[in-house]
Amino acid sequence: MRPTTRLRLASAILATVFLRPSARAGEPAGEFERQLARIFEKREYTAKTMGDARWIDGGRAYTTLEPPATGAAEEKESQPAKDGRDVREGRADREAPRGPRDIVSYDTATGRRSILVSASKLVPPGADRPLAIDDYQWSASRKKLLIFTNAKKVWRRNTRGDYWVLDVGSSALVRIGGNAPPSSLMFAHFSPEGTRVAWVRDGDLWVEDLATSQIVRLTSTGSETTINGTTDWVTEEELGLRDAFRWSPDGRSIAYWSFDTTGVGIYSLIDDTDALYPTVRRFPYPKAGTINSAVRIGVIPSSGGATKWMDLAGDPRQNYVARMEWADSSALVLERLNRLQNVNELQLADAASGTVRSLFRDESTTWVELTGEIKSLAGGRAFLVESEKDGWRHVYRVPRDGSAATLLTKFDGDVLGLAGQDEKAGWLYFLASPGSAIERHLYRCRLDVAKGAMAGIERIGPQRAGSETYDVSPDGRWAFHGASRFDDPPSFDLVRLPEHAAVRPLVDNAALRTKIEGWKKRPVEFFQLPIGGGITLDAWMLRPPGFDPAKKYPLVVFVYGEPAGTTVVDRWGGPQELFHRALSDDGYLVVSFDNRGTPSPKGAAWRKCVYGAVGEISSKDQAAAVRALAAARPFVDASRVAIWGWSGGGSSTLNAMFRFPDVYKVGVAVAPVPDQLLYDTIYQERYSGLPDKNADGYRRGSPISFAEGLLGKLLVVHGSGDDNVHYQGTERLVNRLIELGKPFDLMVYPNRTHSINEGKGTSFHVYSLIGRYLREHLPPG
């Protein structure tokens, strides 16, 4: 599209979206907008969370960050636990920079409070205020404290900044990195003995001796195309890997990832607003079917010397090293996937010779799931691995000696995440929800089934509904326990394991609970909806005030629909859930369905049936759900149905509008992927295979292939600075719709990323836009 055309179109869109009167005759949208302001600008419904609490001394104590002299726990915006990477994008704008904070310790058993490090000790020489703490870590002896501050965003996270070391005994505070420019260090970590710190700068690994301030540059190949100790964009985003180096337990070596991005396609982000002339940011981004970075694992002496590369078989551009930890000071344990991600191996690498052997192999005709984190047992003589090889996501004990793996979690259900372990007592704690895909609770099993009298699993804690979170202490004796429901904000307490005895409350949201008390008169309805063919979907529904089942109401469907996340879970959802409450208050029925292919704990077959054409089965399930709901609930007005979603949910919205125009009349697609060929290798190839082997699957999964079906009102929203789901895809969709002569609306947020929350008022603006578009084209009531 030519620039002048784009400007005219944008002006017309703004007039359409913002200047037309309210769709309700004689009743302005004022109250709806005031409610959104309360949610996204004034933060009146912000829930308290556990903040920065973390265990120390194996669990005998824990620390928090607290404002000086108040003793009050830090209050932070509550964010829902995410089943996937982007289900609930569009969170409220980030909180303001934190002020000075003390590091406070609590004795776990008694609750005795003491200040370990006061904010007054964190004032750098020549400064007049303490450092703002973005993160912190202790040395093993707790004699030194490493402070991360002045953090800057790299991709989507604040991972580059300044590091300072506080000597707790002498109160000396020293910035590490020598003459490094401000905010140029990444991922600093103490050595095991606490006398040195390693970090990444300019694509290389560095180590500083804290006693002498001597700095050794361990690697020297860092460049625009070689990255040591950190990752390329796609590995960080899709595999969750960021700090890509590990100290050996004896401190003599450092193992690290090295990425060669030569040949990877370069993507350009254009910034049109921050300078007189546009600026361009360029970075390697491998789109589906294109060249990946070459990945190696090396081990280098921490005092300096040559790197020993691990002998990883195969083309380094056709394999991923997703996880790596030291088994002990002589060997590494690796998790390695092939390019198709249908083979996953746990491997043991000898650090001295580089030889590698396989310990456990997981294989699938579709895709395999990653182990969340490599957990070692018995001093590195065994490892915990998650696999779906028996049809459920289960945990296996894999011996280091190469003998057969043992299934630990014996039940017909999925493990939803490891919570912790108590090796002394022989227990593994994990989250699961057998029998109910919408809940999350704590279970345990034996770490060694041969030694345990009990087979299978055991639920720990009270028999309550909703969802629970756990952070189990390293010694397995305690846990931070969180509990919430869709209509009930979270509360946190300290519990003693294994009896799950409540020790003391930690965080409550009584004031917020009182504020939303009126909503409980119209509680969310969770239900199961048969859609035909023996398929039943989990769903929730919100009803408007004064609901009359004899009347007809418009329906708004909130969708995600892809393999990265679910929407139907009984837990507090934060600002986005409150947006749906505001819609229901305005006169809408609001619903959400988890279709086949979403990661609900219903077994691998449920999740993997979408392989090869993501978007096809999901859109059919979603449309069938609307039809089934309207047939079962006469108060649903099947002639007035809207759908909206973000990221994968934006793609699902496009698929719904294009494939089923008889079902959906209005759609709002935020940050969608219209063409799967434009998305990254790791995510898209995992679920769709390689484009040259599955061209028809990519066509059938991509909404743009069905754009000629659009009949209803469609609003597409995107951030021009989205480094994840590129605005390029939306522009291609715009061209296709113009070519087809299809009317539609478009809203572009300059320089905003995938979450579209940067800048004052942005989140309020986005959600107000969505609400106004629905009111304009699908009047409530």
mmCIF file of N, CA and C in Angstrom, residues 231-303:
data_model
loop_
_atom_site.group_PDB
_atom_site.id
_atom_site.type_symbol
_atom_site.label_atom_id
_atom_site.label_comp_id
_atom_site.label_asym_id
_atom_site.label_seq_id
_atom_site.Cartn_x
_atom_site.Cartn_y
_atom_site.Cartn_z
ATOM 1 N N THR A 231 21.007 -15.559 23.595
ATOM 2 C CA THR A 231 20.359 -16.278 22.514
ATOM 3 C C THR A 231 19.915 -15.342 21.396
ATOM 4 N N ASP A 232 19.531 -15.964 20.279
ATOM 5 C CA ASP A 232 18.883 -15.206 19.224
ATOM 6 C C ASP A 232 17.417 -14.996 19.592
ATOM 7 N N TRP A 233 16.708 -14.196 18.783
ATOM 8 C CA TRP A 233 15.335 -13.821 19.110
ATOM 9 C C TRP A 233 14.441 -15.038 19.252
ATOM 10 N N VAL A 234 14.473 -15.923 18.285
ATOM 11 C CA VAL A 234 13.490 -17.004 18.242
ATOM 12 C C VAL A 234 13.700 -18.006 19.379
ATOM 13 N N THR A 235 14.943 -18.232 19.768
ATOM 14 C CA THR A 235 15.207 -19.173 20.864
ATOM 15 C C THR A 235 14.735 -18.601 22.189
ATOM 16 N N GLU A 236 14.980 -17.303 22.399
ATOM 17 C CA GLU A 236 14.498 -16.679 23.630
ATOM 18 C C GLU A 236 12.978 -16.711 23.697
ATOM 19 N N GLU A 237 12.333 -16.330 22.601
ATOM 20 C CA GLU A 237 10.886 -16.190 22.613
ATOM 21 C C GLU A 237 10.174 -17.534 22.678
ATOM 22 N N GLU A 238 10.610 -18.493 21.879
ATOM 23 C CA GLU A 238 9.844 -19.731 21.736
ATOM 24 C C GLU A 238 10.314 -20.863 22.634
ATOM 25 N N LEU A 239 11.556 -20.854 23.047
ATOM 26 C CA LEU A 239 12.054 -21.893 23.955
ATOM 27 C C LEU A 239 12.253 -21.367 25.368
ATOM 28 N N GLY A 240 12.048 -20.060 25.567
ATOM 29 C CA GLY A 240 12.144 -19.484 26.902
ATOM 30 C C GLY A 240 13.553 -19.444 27.444
ATOM 31 N N LEU A 241 14.547 -19.476 26.569
ATOM 32 C CA LEU A 241 15.947 -19.503 26.988
ATOM 33 C C LEU A 241 16.518 -18.093 26.924
ATOM 34 N N ARG A 242 17.127 -17.608 28.020
ATOM 35 C CA ARG A 242 17.673 -16.261 28.033
ATOM 36 C C ARG A 242 19.120 -16.260 28.524
ATOM 37 N N ASP A 243 19.344 -16.602 29.790
ATOM 38 C CA ASP A 243 20.710 -16.614 30.302
ATOM 39 C C ASP A 243 21.362 -17.919 29.849
ATOM 40 N N ALA A 244 22.094 -17.847 28.756
ATOM 41 C CA ALA A 244 22.544 -19.058 28.063
ATOM 42 C C ALA A 244 23.969 -19.444 28.444
ATOM 43 N N PHE A 245 24.253 -19.462 29.741
ATOM 44 C CA PHE A 245 25.510 -20.023 30.226
ATOM 45 C C PHE A 245 25.299 -20.533 31.644
ATOM 46 N N ARG A 246 26.150 -21.471 32.077
ATOM 47 C CA ARG A 246 26.025 -22.097 33.389
ATOM 48 C C ARG A 246 27.412 -22.306 34.007
ATOM 49 N N TRP A 247 27.589 -21.826 35.245
ATOM 50 C CA TRP A 247 28.794 -22.141 36.019
ATOM 51 C C TRP A 247 28.802 -23.635 36.367
ATOM 52 N N SER A 248 29.964 -24.259 36.306
ATOM 53 C CA SER A 248 30.077 -25.630 36.807
ATOM 54 C C SER A 248 30.001 -25.606 38.331
ATOM 55 N N PRO A 249 29.569 -26.696 38.971
ATOM 56 C CA PRO A 249 29.450 -26.703 40.437
ATOM 57 C C PRO A 249 30.755 -26.388 41.160
ATOM 58 N N ASP A 250 31.912 -26.730 40.561
ATOM 59 C CA ASP A 250 33.187 -26.435 41.226
ATOM 60 C C ASP A 250 33.745 -25.072 40.831
ATOM 61 N N GLY A 251 33.052 -24.353 39.949
ATOM 62 C CA GLY A 251 33.461 -23.006 39.573
ATOM 63 C C GLY A 251 34.622 -22.940 38.601
ATOM 64 N N ARG A 252 35.115 -24.069 38.136
ATOM 65 C CA ARG A 252 36.283 -24.068 37.260
ATOM 66 C C ARG A 252 35.948 -23.858 35.791
ATOM 67 N N SER A 253 34.692 -24.079 35.434
ATOM 68 C CA SER A 253 34.312 -24.005 34.024
ATOM 69 C C SER A 253 32.973 -23.300 33.875
ATOM 70 N N ILE A 254 32.737 -22.848 32.670
ATOM 71 C CA ILE A 254 31.438 -22.305 32.296
ATOM 72 C C ILE A 254 31.004 -22.978 30.992
ATOM 73 N N ALA A 255 29.806 -23.518 30.992
ATOM 74 C CA ALA A 255 29.221 -24.083 29.772
ATOM 75 C C ALA A 255 28.295 -23.036 29.176
ATOM 76 N N TYR A 256 28.283 -22.936 27.841
ATOM 77 C CA TYR A 256 27.483 -21.877 27.228
ATOM 78 C C TYR A 256 26.980 -22.282 25.839
ATOM 79 N N TRP A 257 25.879 -21.657 25.461
ATOM 80 C CA TRP A 257 25.358 -21.755 24.110
ATOM 81 C C TRP A 257 26.102 -20.742 23.232
ATOM 82 N N SER A 258 26.326 -21.098 21.982
ATOM 83 C CA SER A 258 26.855 -20.167 20.998
ATOM 84 C C SER A 258 25.987 -20.255 19.743
ATOM 85 N N PHE A 259 25.515 -19.089 19.278
ATOM 86 C CA PHE A 259 24.632 -19.017 18.121
ATOM 87 C C PHE A 259 25.344 -18.299 16.977
ATOM 88 N N ASP A 260 25.305 -18.914 15.803
ATOM 89 C CA ASP A 260 25.800 -18.273 14.589
ATOM 90 C C ASP A 260 24.592 -17.954 13.716
ATOM 91 N N THR A 261 24.261 -16.675 13.587
ATOM 92 C CA THR A 261 23.056 -16.266 12.858
ATOM 93 C C THR A 261 23.325 -15.971 11.378
ATOM 94 N N THR A 262 24.516 -16.303 10.902
ATOM 95 C CA THR A 262 24.834 -16.062 9.495
ATOM 96 C C THR A 262 23.794 -16.724 8.591
ATOM 97 N N GLY A 263 23.250 -15.953 7.666
ATOM 98 C CA GLY A 263 22.279 -16.506 6.725
ATOM 99 C C GLY A 263 20.842 -16.443 7.184
ATOM 100 N N VAL A 264 20.603 -16.128 8.475
ATOM 101 C CA VAL A 264 19.227 -15.998 8.963
ATOM 102 C C VAL A 264 18.629 -14.713 8.384
ATOM 103 N N GLY A 265 17.387 -14.786 7.937
ATOM 104 C CA GLY A 265 16.742 -13.624 7.358
ATOM 105 C C GLY A 265 16.660 -12.460 8.332
ATOM 106 N N ILE A 266 16.838 -11.255 7.835
ATOM 107 C CA ILE A 266 16.850 -10.055 8.664
ATOM 108 C C ILE A 266 15.494 -9.354 8.550
ATOM 109 N N TYR A 267 14.898 -9.095 9.722
ATOM 110 C CA TYR A 267 13.637 -8.358 9.746
ATOM 111 C C TYR A 267 13.910 -6.921 10.196
ATOM 112 N N SER A 268 13.165 -5.978 9.623
ATOM 113 C CA SER A 268 13.360 -4.559 9.942
ATOM 114 C C SER A 268 12.112 -3.985 10.579
ATOM 115 N N LEU A 269 12.299 -3.318 11.709
ATOM 116 C CA LEU A 269 11.229 -2.563 12.354
ATOM 117 C C LEU A 269 11.490 -1.081 12.129
ATOM 118 N N ILE A 270 10.493 -0.365 11.635
ATOM 119 C CA ILE A 270 10.643 1.052 11.315
ATOM 120 C C ILE A 270 9.964 1.901 12.388
ATOM 121 N N ASP A 271 10.735 2.798 12.972
ATOM 122 C CA ASP A 271 10.231 3.736 13.976
ATOM 123 C C ASP A 271 9.998 5.072 13.286
ATOM 124 N N ASP A 272 8.730 5.433 13.106
ATOM 125 C CA ASP A 272 8.365 6.655 12.395
ATOM 126 C C ASP A 272 8.153 7.860 13.304
ATOM 127 N N THR A 273 8.197 7.694 14.608
ATOM 128 C CA THR A 273 7.702 8.755 15.490
ATOM 129 C C THR A 273 8.721 9.345 16.443
ATOM 130 N N ASP A 274 9.829 8.671 16.708
ATOM 131 C CA ASP A 274 10.714 9.107 17.780
ATOM 132 C C ASP A 274 11.845 10.025 17.328
ATOM 133 N N ALA A 275 11.918 10.346 16.047
ATOM 134 C CA ALA A 275 12.961 11.239 15.550
ATOM 135 C C ALA A 275 12.430 11.962 14.316
ATOM 136 N N LEU A 276 13.194 12.956 13.857
ATOM 137 C CA LEU A 276 12.780 13.728 12.694
ATOM 138 C C LEU A 276 12.657 12.845 11.462
ATOM 139 N N TYR A 277 13.598 11.912 11.310
ATOM 140 C CA TYR A 277 13.537 10.943 10.227
ATOM 141 C C TYR A 277 13.339 9.545 10.814
ATOM 142 N N PRO A 278 12.656 8.665 10.084
ATOM 143 C CA PRO A 278 12.447 7.304 10.596
ATOM 144 C C PRO A 278 13.777 6.589 10.848
ATOM 145 N N THR A 279 13.784 5.752 11.868
ATOM 146 C CA THR A 279 14.937 4.904 12.147
ATOM 147 C C THR A 279 14.538 3.453 11.948
ATOM 148 N N VAL A 280 15.528 2.617 11.691
ATOM 149 C CA VAL A 280 15.271 1.212 11.383
ATOM 150 C C VAL A 280 16.043 0.338 12.358
ATOM 151 N N ARG A 281 15.366 -0.626 12.930
ATOM 152 C CA ARG A 281 15.994 -1.627 13.802
ATOM 153 C C ARG A 281 15.947 -2.965 13.073
ATOM 154 N N ARG A 282 17.099 -3.577 12.899
ATOM 155 C CA ARG A 282 17.189 -4.821 12.136
ATOM 156 C C ARG A 282 17.679 -5.955 13.029
ATOM 157 N N PHE A 283 17.076 -7.124 12.881
ATOM 158 C CA PHE A 283 17.494 -8.265 13.695
ATOM 159 C C PHE A 283 17.162 -9.570 12.976
ATOM 160 N N PRO A 284 17.944 -10.630 13.239
ATOM 161 C CA PRO A 284 17.685 -11.926 12.601
ATOM 162 C C PRO A 284 16.386 -12.538 13.126
ATOM 163 N N TYR A 285 15.537 -12.935 12.209
ATOM 164 C CA TYR A 285 14.252 -13.547 12.560
ATOM 165 C C TYR A 285 13.968 -14.643 11.527
ATOM 166 N N PRO A 286 14.106 -15.918 11.915
ATOM 167 C CA PRO A 286 13.884 -17.005 10.956
ATOM 168 C C PRO A 286 12.396 -17.318 10.799
ATOM 169 N N LYS A 287 11.865 -17.045 9.615
ATOM 170 C CA LYS A 287 10.465 -17.375 9.346
ATOM 171 C C LYS A 287 10.360 -18.848 8.940
ATOM 172 N N ALA A 288 9.158 -19.394 9.099
ATOM 173 C CA ALA A 288 8.927 -20.817 8.856
ATOM 174 C C ALA A 288 9.565 -21.258 7.543
ATOM 175 N N GLY A 289 10.355 -22.333 7.620
ATOM 176 C CA GLY A 289 10.973 -22.900 6.439
ATOM 177 C C GLY A 289 12.283 -22.272 6.028
ATOM 178 N N THR A 290 12.729 -21.206 6.727
ATOM 179 C CA THR A 290 13.971 -20.535 6.351
ATOM 180 C C THR A 290 15.116 -20.995 7.253
ATOM 181 N N ILE A 291 16.289 -20.388 7.077
ATOM 182 C CA ILE A 291 17.496 -20.814 7.778
ATOM 183 C C ILE A 291 17.438 -20.431 9.259
ATOM 184 N N ASN A 292 17.783 -21.369 10.121
ATOM 185 C CA ASN A 292 17.928 -21.129 11.555
ATOM 186 C C ASN A 292 19.379 -20.813 11.898
ATOM 187 N N SER A 293 19.578 -20.290 13.091
ATOM 188 C CA SER A 293 20.937 -20.146 13.612
ATOM 189 C C SER A 293 21.572 -21.519 13.795
ATOM 190 N N ALA A 294 22.892 -21.565 13.653
ATOM 191 C CA ALA A 294 23.642 -22.767 14.020
ATOM 192 C C ALA A 294 23.945 -22.690 15.510
ATOM 193 N N VAL A 295 23.660 -23.774 16.241
ATOM 194 C CA VAL A 295 23.761 -23.762 17.708
ATOM 195 C C VAL A 295 24.818 -24.764 18.162
ATOM 196 N N ARG A 296 25.718 -24.313 19.034
ATOM 197 C CA ARG A 296 26.730 -25.183 19.628
ATOM 198 C C ARG A 296 26.719 -25.020 21.148
ATOM 199 N N ILE A 297 27.233 -26.030 21.833
ATOM 200 C CA ILE A 297 27.442 -25.978 23.286
ATOM 201 C C ILE A 297 28.936 -26.133 23.542
ATOM 202 N N GLY A 298 29.495 -25.151 24.264
ATOM 203 C CA GLY A 298 30.908 -25.201 24.577
ATOM 204 C C GLY A 298 31.169 -25.133 26.070
ATOM 205 N N VAL A 299 32.318 -25.628 26.477
ATOM 206 C CA VAL A 299 32.767 -25.537 27.866
ATOM 207 C C VAL A 299 34.128 -24.847 27.869
ATOM 208 N N ILE A 300 34.270 -23.787 28.658
ATOM 209 C CA ILE A 300 35.492 -23.002 28.688
ATOM 210 C C ILE A 300 35.962 -22.833 30.127
ATOM 211 N N PRO A 301 37.266 -22.877 30.398
ATOM 212 C CA PRO A 301 37.756 -22.633 31.758
ATOM 213 C C PRO A 301 37.340 -21.233 32.217
ATOM 214 N N SER A 302 36.917 -21.106 33.432
ATOM 215 C CA SER A 302 36.445 -19.810 33.928
ATOM 216 C C SER A 302 37.579 -18.818 34.145
ATOM 217 N N SER A 303 38.816 -19.297 34.105
ATOM 218 C CA SER A 303 39.978 -18.413 34.202
ATOM 219 C C SER A 303 40.477 -17.992 32.824
#
